[in-house]
Amino acid sequence: MEKRVLLAFILSTTILALWYYFFAPSPPQPTPSQKPAAAPTRAANEAKTPAETPEAPPAVSVPEREIRIETPLWTAIFHNRGAVARSWNVHHRPNGQILLGADRRPLELIPQEREVIEKLGRPFALRSPEAQLDRILQTATYTVATEDSTLRIEKGETRQLTFTYEDPARELRVQKTFTFFGDRYDFRLSISATRAGRPLEVALVLGPSFGDQSIRRSDTYTKTPPIAVVRAREETHRVHAEKVPKEPPQGPITWAGIEDNYFALVAIPTTPTSRVSFSTHALKETIEDEEITRHFIAVTLPMSAPQEFTVFAGPKDPQVLAAVDARLGGVELEEVINYGYFSSVVKPLITWVLLPALHAVHKLTGNYGVGIIVVTIALNLFFYPLRRSSTIRMRKASALQPKMRELQEKMKGLKKNDPRLQELQMEQLRLMKEANPLGGCLPLLLQLPIFWAMFILLTVSLDVRQAPFVAWIDDLSSPDRWHVLPILMCASMIISTLMTPAPSGDPSQRVQRFMMAYVMPVLLTYLFFWRAPSGLVLYWMFSNLVGIAQQLLINRSLGPQPLPVAAEPNARGISKPKAATKG
């Protein structure tokens, strides 16, 4: 399966970003109760960088504060130290569907690990290539333009949250203004940064990582590590934390951000930036007595302030992304959904066929598992004429195999200039055209794009995420924890293979037939379906079951398998096909 090949890159060794070497944030700042000890810490920093001028205290001492933003769709917590987001919880989709983490608890999308925060910062932090200015931007306590600790924004309402930092001694002024909407996942962010009245070169931080933080382990299917995604020069680039390219995508950068399978944090600058950079960190943890390494990645967008962004922080719902894209005039934000290598085929299948069909059945039954079964049956009925045609061709191919082998034996003993050779070759060509055993593979080949589209759908669609089916199968996007579905699917594959006519009647190929009928299904089940999403296994199993029923119907309508063709020599010694008789 091509997905396995794509995700194999995740096993490569982590490349630590050189960018962090120049822009490392300072150690954690003391709490307000420890502020009298701040002077020794500053002195220690100055000792490390003697060339720097002593830091002057800010003109106004600002107490630290948290501001909670609540909307019908999401909740976030901002902090005025650094004017950053510390928590982001998406709890509903526009259609009212509740969104929870993989642990069935409130969905937290921002990492909370202290080590990761110290290394990579927090969302919406500002960085600078100047070490002293970078520390100020990271640790400064901003003034908040509201006394409210909670901003509740209802549907149709708009509220602003402004953070301002001023340092008269350095003639430094930094301001961030967030404009939130009660019924949207996207919001506006305006940034201005000046020193002595001149714009500063700063960089906006997106990340580190963004996605379901209850997931500690990654797997092949629905729990891939967070990935940086960049849209540049009409191409979408995806960067894994374990494999950061030496040369980042070149501008103009249309948008950039962080994604996992279902959620994304993306910033779309009003004026495209010219470059982008990445920072990574590997965190070692022990889970269930097993040491694992989790990888985190952050994206930084350098800019010359002032700059405005539209920021999207929410689920990768095609309709939601399309609405944001329409408001921005077509920045192709839907490309944040990874449809794989064959997106030109897969995307139309998902958006025009599979999803509408699943939604229609779900409205009637309230169960996406039933929807998968109904769609599978409908697709197999659509391909029934091809299955019947391929069965007829494979039967012909099997019946003509003795004649084909006889022609090959006769041609071995003839010279190239022998006139009988050309006639034998023509006869062989006629038989091959008549049989065409490759035509029997056509239904399977046509089903592969649909199988791939169903696979992509089950790994990126929020509709089937945590959607229950029956009994123990409470999430169609997760594996069957009892492995009942994979075992049943393997059995259906074996039966389906045994019922398919063999393209060759050669007894010497019985070993190959055994391998195809028994060994391959077991191997495929273990390698690709044992930990596959339950919805994908359900689709493949019912596709096999419907195929078995169709094959029984075809076999009954066509009658017994034709007997092999025997050879009957003509006047020139060339055998012509003749059906063998019993007895």
Coordinates of C-alpha atoms in Angstrom, one line a residue:
M1 CA 0.0 0.0 0.0
E2 CA 1.4 3.3 -1.0
K3 CA 0.6 4.9 2.3
R4 CA 3.1 2.6 4.0
V5 CA 5.7 3.8 1.6
L6 CA 4.9 7.5 2.2
L7 CA 5.0 7.0 6.0
A8 CA 8.3 5.1 5.9
F9 CA 10.0 8.5 5.7
I10 CA 8.9 9.1 9.3
L11 CA 11.4 6.4 10.4
S12 CA 14.4 8.4 9.3
T13 CA 16.5 10.0 12.0
T14 CA 15.6 13.4 13.4
I15 CA 17.5 16.4 12.0
L16 CA 17.8 19.2 14.6
A17 CA 17.1 22.6 13.0
L18 CA 20.0 25.0 13.0
W19 CA 17.6 27.9 13.3
Y20 CA 17.2 27.1 17.0
Y21 CA 20.9 27.7 17.5
F22 CA 20.5 31.3 16.8
F23 CA 17.1 32.0 18.2
A24 CA 16.9 29.9 21.4
P25 CA 14.4 31.3 24.0
S26 CA 15.6 32.2 27.4
P27 CA 15.0 29.9 30.5
P28 CA 11.6 30.0 32.1
Q29 CA 10.8 33.3 33.8
P30 CA 10.0 33.5 37.6
T31 CA 6.4 33.8 38.8
P32 CA 5.1 37.1 40.1
S33 CA 5.9 36.1 43.7
Q34 CA 9.5 35.6 42.8
K35 CA 10.0 38.9 40.9
P36 CA 12.6 40.3 43.4
A37 CA 15.0 37.7 42.2
A38 CA 14.8 38.9 38.6
A39 CA 17.9 41.1 38.8
P40 CA 20.4 38.2 39.4
T41 CA 18.9 36.3 36.4
R42 CA 19.4 39.3 34.2
A43 CA 22.9 39.7 35.4
A44 CA 23.7 36.1 34.5
N45 CA 22.4 36.7 31.0
E46 CA 24.5 39.8 30.7
A47 CA 27.6 37.9 31.8
K48 CA 27.1 35.5 28.9
T49 CA 26.8 38.3 26.4
P50 CA 29.2 41.1 27.6
A51 CA 29.0 42.9 24.3
E52 CA 25.3 43.7 24.9
T53 CA 24.2 46.9 26.7
P54 CA 22.6 46.5 30.1
E55 CA 18.9 46.0 30.0
A56 CA 16.8 48.9 31.1
P57 CA 13.6 48.1 33.1
P58 CA 10.3 48.6 31.3
A59 CA 8.6 51.9 32.0
V60 CA 5.5 50.2 33.4
S61 CA 5.2 47.0 35.4
V62 CA 2.4 44.9 34.0
P63 CA 0.9 42.0 36.0
E64 CA 0.6 38.6 34.3
R65 CA -2.9 37.7 33.1
E66 CA -4.8 35.0 31.3
I67 CA -7.6 35.8 28.9
R68 CA -10.1 33.1 27.9
I69 CA -11.9 33.3 24.6
E70 CA -15.1 31.3 24.3
T71 CA -17.1 30.7 21.1
P72 CA -19.7 28.1 20.1
L73 CA -17.1 26.2 18.2
W74 CA -13.8 26.6 20.2
T75 CA -12.2 27.9 23.3
A76 CA -8.7 29.3 23.7
I77 CA -6.6 30.7 26.5
F78 CA -4.1 33.5 25.8
H79 CA -1.4 34.8 28.2
N80 CA 0.0 38.3 28.2
R81 CA 3.6 37.1 28.8
G82 CA 4.7 37.0 25.2
A83 CA 1.0 37.5 24.0
V84 CA 0.7 33.9 23.1
A85 CA -1.9 31.1 23.1
R86 CA -1.4 28.5 25.8
S87 CA -4.5 26.3 25.1
W88 CA -6.7 25.7 22.2
N89 CA -9.8 23.4 22.5
V90 CA -12.0 22.8 19.5
H91 CA -15.2 21.2 20.8
H92 CA -17.8 21.5 18.0
R93 CA -18.1 21.4 14.2
P94 CA -20.5 23.8 12.5
N95 CA -23.0 21.0 12.1
G96 CA -23.0 20.5 15.9
Q97 CA -20.9 17.4 16.0
I98 CA -19.0 17.2 19.2
L99 CA -15.2 16.9 18.9
L100 CA -13.2 15.0 21.5
G101 CA -9.6 13.8 21.8
A102 CA -8.6 10.3 21.2
D103 CA -8.9 9.7 24.9
R104 CA -12.6 10.9 24.7
R105 CA -11.7 14.0 26.8
P106 CA -11.8 17.6 25.8
L107 CA -9.7 18.1 22.7
E108 CA -6.5 20.0 23.4
L109 CA -4.6 21.0 20.3
I110 CA -1.5 22.8 21.8
P111 CA 1.4 20.9 23.4
Q112 CA 1.7 21.5 27.1
E113 CA 5.1 19.8 27.7
R114 CA 7.4 22.3 29.4
E115 CA 10.5 21.1 27.6
V116 CA 8.8 21.6 24.2
I117 CA 7.6 25.0 25.1
E118 CA 11.1 26.1 26.3
K119 CA 12.7 24.9 23.1
L120 CA 10.1 25.9 20.5
G121 CA 7.9 28.6 22.1
R122 CA 4.2 28.9 21.9
P123 CA 1.7 29.8 19.1
F124 CA 1.8 33.4 17.9
A125 CA 5.1 34.2 19.6
L126 CA 7.4 36.6 17.9
R127 CA 11.1 35.9 17.3
S128 CA 14.0 38.1 16.2
P129 CA 17.6 37.3 14.9
E130 CA 18.9 39.7 17.6
A131 CA 19.4 37.7 20.8
Q132 CA 18.5 40.4 23.2
L133 CA 15.4 41.5 21.3
D134 CA 14.4 37.9 21.0
R135 CA 14.5 37.4 24.8
I136 CA 12.4 40.6 25.2
L137 CA 9.8 39.4 22.7
Q138 CA 9.5 36.0 24.4
T139 CA 9.3 37.2 28.0
A140 CA 7.7 40.7 27.8
T141 CA 4.5 41.1 29.7
Y142 CA 2.0 42.9 27.4
T143 CA -0.7 45.2 28.4
V144 CA -4.2 43.9 27.5
A145 CA -6.8 46.3 26.2
T146 CA -9.6 44.8 28.2
E147 CA -10.2 44.2 31.9
D148 CA -12.3 41.1 31.2
S149 CA -10.8 37.7 32.0
T150 CA -13.2 36.0 29.6
L151 CA -14.5 37.1 26.2
R152 CA -17.6 35.3 25.2
I153 CA -18.3 35.7 21.5
E154 CA -21.7 34.4 20.3
K155 CA -22.7 33.5 16.7
G156 CA -22.6 36.6 14.5
E157 CA -20.6 38.6 17.0
T158 CA -17.0 40.0 16.6
R159 CA -14.6 40.9 19.4
Q160 CA -11.0 42.1 19.4
L161 CA -8.2 41.3 21.8
T162 CA -5.2 43.6 21.7
F163 CA -1.8 43.1 23.4
T164 CA 0.7 46.0 23.5
Y165 CA 4.3 46.2 24.8
E166 CA 6.1 49.4 25.1
D167 CA 9.7 50.0 26.2
P168 CA 10.5 53.8 26.1
A169 CA 14.1 53.2 27.1
R170 CA 14.7 51.2 23.9
E171 CA 12.0 53.1 21.9
L172 CA 10.5 49.7 21.3
R173 CA 6.7 49.1 20.6
V174 CA 5.1 45.8 19.8
Q175 CA 1.4 45.2 19.3
K176 CA -0.8 42.2 18.4
T177 CA -4.5 42.5 17.6
F178 CA -6.7 39.4 17.3
T179 CA -10.1 39.8 15.8
F180 CA -12.3 36.8 16.6
F181 CA -15.7 35.8 15.1
G182 CA -18.3 33.8 17.0
D183 CA -19.2 31.4 14.1
R184 CA -15.8 30.8 12.5
Y185 CA -12.5 29.0 13.1
D186 CA -10.5 31.6 11.3
F187 CA -9.6 35.0 12.7
R188 CA -7.5 38.0 11.9
L189 CA -4.1 38.8 13.4
S190 CA -2.4 42.2 13.0
I191 CA 1.2 42.6 14.1
S192 CA 3.2 45.8 14.3
A193 CA 6.7 46.1 15.8
T194 CA 8.8 49.2 15.7
R195 CA 12.1 50.5 17.2
A196 CA 12.7 54.2 17.1
G197 CA 9.7 54.4 14.8
R198 CA 11.2 52.0 12.2
P199 CA 9.7 48.6 11.3
L200 CA 11.4 45.6 12.9
E201 CA 12.3 42.3 11.2
V202 CA 10.5 39.7 13.3
A203 CA 9.0 36.2 12.7
L204 CA 5.7 34.7 13.7
V205 CA 5.7 31.3 15.3
L206 CA 3.1 28.7 14.4
G207 CA 3.2 25.6 16.6
P208 CA 5.0 23.8 18.1
S209 CA 2.9 21.1 16.4
F210 CA -0.9 21.3 16.4
G211 CA -3.3 18.5 16.8
D212 CA -4.8 16.0 19.3
Q213 CA -2.4 16.1 22.2
S214 CA -3.9 13.0 23.8
I215 CA -2.2 10.9 21.1
R216 CA 1.2 9.8 22.4
R217 CA 2.1 7.1 19.9
S218 CA 1.9 7.4 16.1
D219 CA 0.9 4.7 13.7
T220 CA 0.6 4.0 10.0
Y221 CA -2.9 5.2 9.5
T222 CA -4.8 7.8 11.5
K223 CA -2.2 8.9 14.2
T224 CA 0.6 10.4 12.2
P225 CA 2.9 12.9 13.9
P226 CA 2.2 16.6 13.2
I227 CA 3.6 17.9 10.0
A228 CA 4.5 21.4 8.8
V229 CA 2.6 22.3 5.6
V230 CA 3.6 25.2 3.3
R231 CA 1.9 26.5 0.1
A232 CA 4.5 28.1 -2.1
R233 CA 4.5 28.8 -5.8
E234 CA 1.3 26.9 -6.3
E235 CA 2.7 23.7 -4.7
T236 CA 2.0 22.2 -1.3
H237 CA 5.0 21.1 0.7
R238 CA 4.8 18.8 3.8
V239 CA 7.7 18.6 6.2
H240 CA 8.1 16.0 8.9
A241 CA 9.8 16.8 12.1
E242 CA 12.1 13.9 11.6
K243 CA 13.1 14.9 8.0
V244 CA 13.5 18.6 7.7
P245 CA 15.0 19.6 4.3
K246 CA 18.2 21.5 4.1
E247 CA 16.5 24.0 1.8
P248 CA 13.0 25.1 2.9
P249 CA 10.4 25.9 0.3
Q250 CA 11.1 29.2 -1.5
G251 CA 8.6 32.1 -1.7
P252 CA 6.4 33.7 -2.3
I253 CA 4.7 31.8 0.6
T254 CA 0.9 31.9 0.2
W255 CA 0.3 30.2 3.6
A256 CA 2.1 28.0 6.1
G257 CA 1.2 26.1 9.2
I258 CA 1.0 22.8 11.2
E259 CA -1.3 19.9 10.7
D260 CA -2.2 16.4 11.8
N261 CA -4.7 14.1 10.3
Y262 CA -7.8 16.1 11.3
F263 CA -6.7 19.6 12.5
A264 CA -4.6 22.4 11.3
L265 CA -3.1 25.8 12.4
V266 CA -2.5 27.9 9.2
A267 CA -1.5 31.5 8.8
I268 CA -2.3 33.3 5.5
P269 CA -0.4 36.6 5.2
T270 CA -2.1 39.5 3.4
T271 CA 1.2 40.1 1.7
P272 CA 2.9 36.8 0.8
T273 CA 6.2 36.4 2.7
S274 CA 9.4 35.4 0.9
R275 CA 10.6 32.6 3.1
V276 CA 9.8 30.2 5.9
S277 CA 11.8 28.2 8.4
F278 CA 11.4 25.2 10.7
S279 CA 12.4 24.3 14.3
T280 CA 12.2 20.8 15.7
H281 CA 12.5 19.0 19.0
A282 CA 12.6 15.3 20.0
L283 CA 11.0 14.6 23.4
K284 CA 11.7 11.2 25.1
E285 CA 8.9 9.8 27.2
T286 CA 8.1 6.5 29.0
I287 CA 4.6 5.1 28.3
E288 CA 3.6 1.8 29.7
D289 CA 7.2 0.9 30.6
E290 CA 8.3 1.6 27.0
E291 CA 10.5 4.6 26.1
I292 CA 9.3 6.4 23.0
T293 CA 10.4 9.6 21.2
R294 CA 7.8 12.2 20.2
H295 CA 8.7 14.7 17.6
F296 CA 7.5 18.3 17.5
I297 CA 7.9 20.9 14.8
A298 CA 7.2 24.7 14.6
V299 CA 7.0 27.0 11.6
T300 CA 8.3 30.6 11.6
L301 CA 7.2 33.1 9.1
P302 CA 9.7 36.0 8.9
M303 CA 8.2 39.4 8.0
S304 CA 8.8 43.1 8.2
A305 CA 6.1 44.4 10.5
P306 CA 3.4 45.7 10.2
Q307 CA 1.8 42.6 8.7
E308 CA -1.7 41.1 8.8
F309 CA -2.7 37.5 8.7
T310 CA -5.8 35.4 8.5
V311 CA -5.3 32.5 10.9
F312 CA -7.2 29.2 10.7
A313 CA -7.2 27.0 13.8
G314 CA -9.6 24.2 13.6
P315 CA -10.8 21.0 11.9
K316 CA -9.8 20.2 8.3
D317 CA -13.4 20.1 7.1
P318 CA -13.6 20.5 3.3
Q319 CA -16.7 22.8 3.6
V320 CA -15.1 24.9 6.3
L321 CA -11.9 25.3 4.4
A322 CA -13.7 26.1 1.2
A323 CA -15.6 28.9 3.0
V324 CA -12.4 30.4 4.3
D325 CA -10.8 30.1 0.9
A326 CA -13.8 31.9 -0.7
R327 CA -13.5 34.8 1.7
L328 CA -9.8 35.2 1.0
G329 CA -10.2 35.1 -2.8
G330 CA -8.9 31.6 -3.6
V331 CA -5.7 30.7 -1.7
E332 CA -6.4 27.0 -2.1
L333 CA -6.6 26.4 1.6
E334 CA -8.3 23.0 0.9
E335 CA -4.8 21.8 -0.1
V336 CA -4.1 21.4 3.6
I337 CA -6.0 18.1 3.3
N338 CA -3.6 15.5 2.2
Y339 CA -5.3 13.4 -0.5
G340 CA -2.0 11.6 -1.4
Y341 CA -0.1 11.3 -4.6
F342 CA -3.3 10.7 -6.7
S343 CA -5.2 13.6 -5.4
S344 CA -6.5 14.5 -8.9
V345 CA -8.4 11.2 -8.9
V346 CA -9.0 10.7 -5.2
K347 CA -10.3 14.2 -4.4
P348 CA -13.2 14.1 -6.9
L349 CA -14.1 10.6 -5.8
I350 CA -14.3 11.7 -2.2
T351 CA -16.0 15.0 -2.6
W352 CA -18.4 14.1 -5.4
V353 CA -19.2 10.4 -4.8
L354 CA -18.2 8.9 -1.5
L355 CA -18.9 11.7 1.0
P356 CA -22.3 12.6 -0.5
A357 CA -23.3 9.0 -0.6
L358 CA -22.2 8.4 3.0
H359 CA -24.0 11.5 4.2
A360 CA -27.2 10.5 2.4
V361 CA -27.2 7.0 4.1
H362 CA -26.2 8.5 7.4
K363 CA -29.3 10.8 7.3
L364 CA -31.5 7.8 7.0
T365 CA -29.7 5.4 9.4
G366 CA -27.6 7.6 11.7
N367 CA -24.7 5.1 11.2
Y368 CA -21.7 5.7 9.0
G369 CA -20.8 2.0 9.2
V370 CA -24.1 1.2 7.5
G371 CA -23.3 3.9 5.0
I372 CA -20.0 2.2 4.1
I373 CA -21.8 -1.1 3.6
V374 CA -24.4 0.5 1.4
V375 CA -21.9 2.4 -0.7
T376 CA -19.8 -0.8 -1.1
I377 CA -22.8 -2.8 -2.4
A378 CA -23.7 0.0 -4.8
L379 CA -20.1 0.2 -6.2
N380 CA -19.9 -3.6 -6.7
L381 CA -23.3 -3.6 -8.5
F382 CA -21.9 -0.9 -10.8
F383 CA -18.9 -3.1 -11.6
Y384 CA -20.9 -6.3 -12.1
P385 CA -20.9 -6.2 -15.9
L386 CA -17.1 -5.9 -15.8
R387 CA -16.8 -8.8 -13.4
R388 CA -19.0 -11.0 -15.6
S389 CA -16.9 -10.1 -18.7
S390 CA -13.7 -10.8 -17.0
T391 CA -14.9 -14.2 -15.8
I392 CA -15.7 -15.1 -19.4
R393 CA -12.3 -14.1 -20.6
M394 CA -10.5 -15.9 -17.8
R395 CA -12.5 -19.1 -18.6
K396 CA -11.4 -18.8 -22.2
A397 CA -7.8 -18.2 -21.2
S398 CA -7.9 -21.3 -19.0
A399 CA -9.5 -23.5 -21.7
L400 CA -6.9 -22.4 -24.4
Q401 CA -3.8 -22.9 -22.2
P402 CA -3.1 -26.4 -23.6
K403 CA -3.2 -25.2 -27.2
M404 CA -1.0 -22.2 -26.3
R405 CA 1.6 -24.5 -24.7
E406 CA 1.5 -26.8 -27.8
L407 CA 2.1 -23.9 -30.2
Q408 CA 5.1 -22.8 -28.1
E409 CA 6.6 -26.3 -28.2
K410 CA 6.2 -26.5 -32.0
M411 CA 7.8 -23.0 -32.5
K412 CA 10.9 -24.1 -30.5
G413 CA 11.9 -26.6 -33.2
L414 CA 11.5 -24.3 -36.2
K415 CA 14.0 -22.1 -37.8
K416 CA 13.4 -18.4 -38.3
N417 CA 13.1 -18.7 -42.0
D418 CA 10.6 -21.6 -41.8
P419 CA 7.3 -20.5 -43.4
R420 CA 5.4 -22.5 -40.8
L421 CA 6.8 -20.3 -38.0
Q422 CA 4.9 -17.3 -39.2
E423 CA 1.7 -19.2 -39.4
L424 CA 2.2 -20.6 -35.9
Q425 CA 2.9 -17.1 -34.6
M426 CA -0.3 -15.8 -36.2
E427 CA -2.3 -18.6 -34.7
Q428 CA -0.8 -17.8 -31.2
L429 CA -1.6 -14.1 -31.6
R430 CA -5.2 -15.0 -32.5
L431 CA -5.6 -17.2 -29.4
M432 CA -4.0 -14.6 -27.2
K433 CA -6.3 -11.9 -28.5
E434 CA -9.3 -14.2 -28.0
A435 CA -8.4 -15.1 -24.5
N436 CA -6.8 -11.9 -23.1
P437 CA -6.3 -13.2 -19.5
L438 CA -5.3 -9.7 -18.5
G439 CA -8.8 -8.6 -19.0
G440 CA -9.8 -10.5 -16.0
C441 CA -7.8 -8.1 -13.8
L442 CA -9.8 -5.1 -15.0
P443 CA -12.4 -5.0 -12.2
L444 CA -9.7 -5.2 -9.5
L445 CA -7.7 -2.4 -11.2
L446 CA -10.8 -0.2 -11.4
Q447 CA -11.5 -0.8 -7.7
L448 CA -8.0 0.3 -6.6
P449 CA -8.7 4.1 -7.0
I450 CA -11.9 3.6 -5.0
F451 CA -10.1 1.6 -2.4
W452 CA -7.4 4.3 -2.1
A453 CA -10.1 7.1 -1.9
M454 CA -11.9 5.2 0.8
F455 CA -8.6 4.8 2.7
I456 CA -7.9 8.6 2.4
L457 CA -11.4 9.4 3.4
L458 CA -11.2 7.3 6.6
T459 CA -7.9 8.9 7.6
V460 CA -8.8 12.6 7.0
S461 CA -12.6 12.9 7.3
L462 CA -14.0 14.2 10.5
D463 CA -17.4 12.5 9.6
V464 CA -16.1 9.1 10.4
R465 CA -13.6 10.1 13.1
Q466 CA -14.9 8.5 16.4
A467 CA -18.1 7.4 14.5
P468 CA -19.5 4.2 16.1
F469 CA -20.7 1.2 14.1
V470 CA -21.9 -1.7 16.3
A471 CA -21.0 -3.2 19.7
W472 CA -17.2 -3.0 20.3
I473 CA -16.5 -1.0 17.1
D474 CA -16.9 2.5 18.5
D475 CA -14.6 4.3 16.1
L476 CA -14.6 3.6 12.3
S477 CA -11.3 5.5 12.0
S478 CA -9.5 3.3 14.5
P479 CA -8.5 -0.4 14.4
D480 CA -10.8 -3.1 15.7
R481 CA -9.3 -3.8 19.1
W482 CA -10.4 -7.4 19.1
H483 CA -9.3 -7.9 15.4
V484 CA -12.6 -9.6 14.5
L485 CA -13.1 -7.6 11.3
P486 CA -9.6 -8.3 10.0
I487 CA -10.0 -12.1 10.6
L488 CA -13.4 -12.1 8.8
M489 CA -12.0 -10.0 6.0
C490 CA -9.1 -12.5 5.5
A491 CA -11.5 -15.4 5.3
S492 CA -13.6 -13.5 2.7
M493 CA -10.4 -12.9 0.7
I494 CA -9.6 -16.6 0.6
I495 CA -13.1 -17.6 -0.4
S496 CA -13.2 -14.9 -3.1
T497 CA -9.8 -16.0 -4.6
L498 CA -10.8 -19.7 -4.7
M499 CA -14.0 -18.8 -6.5
T500 CA -12.3 -16.7 -9.2
P501 CA -11.5 -18.7 -12.4
A502 CA -7.8 -19.4 -12.8
P503 CA -6.3 -17.8 -15.9
S504 CA -4.3 -21.0 -16.4
G505 CA -5.3 -24.6 -16.4
D506 CA -1.7 -25.8 -16.0
P507 CA -1.4 -28.3 -13.1
S508 CA 2.1 -27.1 -12.5
Q509 CA 0.7 -23.8 -11.3
R510 CA -1.1 -25.3 -8.4
V511 CA 1.5 -24.1 -6.0
Q512 CA 1.1 -20.5 -7.3
R513 CA -2.7 -21.0 -7.0
F514 CA -2.3 -22.1 -3.4
M515 CA 0.0 -19.1 -2.6
M516 CA -2.5 -16.7 -4.1
A517 CA -5.5 -18.3 -2.4
Y518 CA -4.2 -18.8 1.1
V519 CA -0.7 -17.2 1.7
M520 CA -1.4 -13.8 0.1
P521 CA -4.6 -13.0 2.0
V522 CA -3.0 -13.9 5.3
L523 CA 0.1 -11.9 4.5
L524 CA -1.9 -8.8 3.3
T525 CA -4.1 -9.0 6.4
Y526 CA -1.2 -9.0 8.7
L527 CA 0.8 -6.3 7.0
F528 CA -1.9 -3.9 6.0
F529 CA -5.2 -4.6 7.6
W530 CA -4.4 -5.8 11.1
R531 CA -4.1 -2.2 12.4
A532 CA -6.1 -0.6 9.7
P533 CA -9.2 1.7 10.4
S534 CA -12.3 -0.4 11.0
G535 CA -14.1 1.4 8.3
L536 CA -11.5 0.4 5.7
V537 CA -11.6 -3.2 6.7
L538 CA -15.4 -3.1 6.7
Y539 CA -15.4 -1.8 3.1
W540 CA -12.9 -4.4 1.9
M541 CA -14.7 -7.3 3.6
F542 CA -18.1 -6.4 2.2
S543 CA -16.6 -5.8 -1.2
N544 CA -15.3 -9.4 -1.0
L545 CA -18.7 -10.7 0.2
V546 CA -20.6 -9.0 -2.5
G547 CA -18.0 -10.3 -5.0
I548 CA -18.6 -13.8 -3.8
A549 CA -22.3 -13.5 -4.3
Q550 CA -21.8 -12.1 -7.8
Q551 CA -19.4 -14.9 -8.7
L552 CA -21.9 -17.5 -7.6
L553 CA -24.5 -15.9 -9.8
I554 CA -22.1 -15.6 -12.8
N555 CA -20.9 -19.2 -12.4
R556 CA -24.5 -20.4 -12.4
S557 CA -25.5 -18.4 -15.4
L558 CA -22.4 -19.5 -17.5
G559 CA -22.6 -23.1 -16.6
P560 CA -19.7 -25.5 -16.0
Q561 CA -16.1 -24.5 -16.9
P562 CA -15.3 -25.3 -20.6
L563 CA -13.0 -28.3 -21.2
P564 CA -9.4 -27.6 -22.3
V565 CA -8.9 -27.3 -26.1
A566 CA -7.1 -30.2 -27.7
A567 CA -4.9 -30.1 -30.8
E568 CA -6.1 -31.3 -34.2
P569 CA -3.5 -31.1 -37.0
N570 CA -4.5 -29.6 -40.4
A571 CA -3.1 -30.4 -43.8
R572 CA 0.1 -28.4 -43.1
G573 CA 0.8 -30.0 -39.8
I574 CA -0.5 -27.1 -37.8
S575 CA -2.9 -27.9 -35.0
K576 CA -6.2 -26.1 -34.7
P577 CA -8.3 -25.8 -31.6
K578 CA -10.7 -28.6 -30.8
A579 CA -12.6 -29.1 -27.7
A580 CA -11.5 -32.3 -25.9
T581 CA -14.1 -35.0 -25.3
K582 CA -14.5 -37.1 -22.3
G583 CA -13.7 -40.7 -22.3

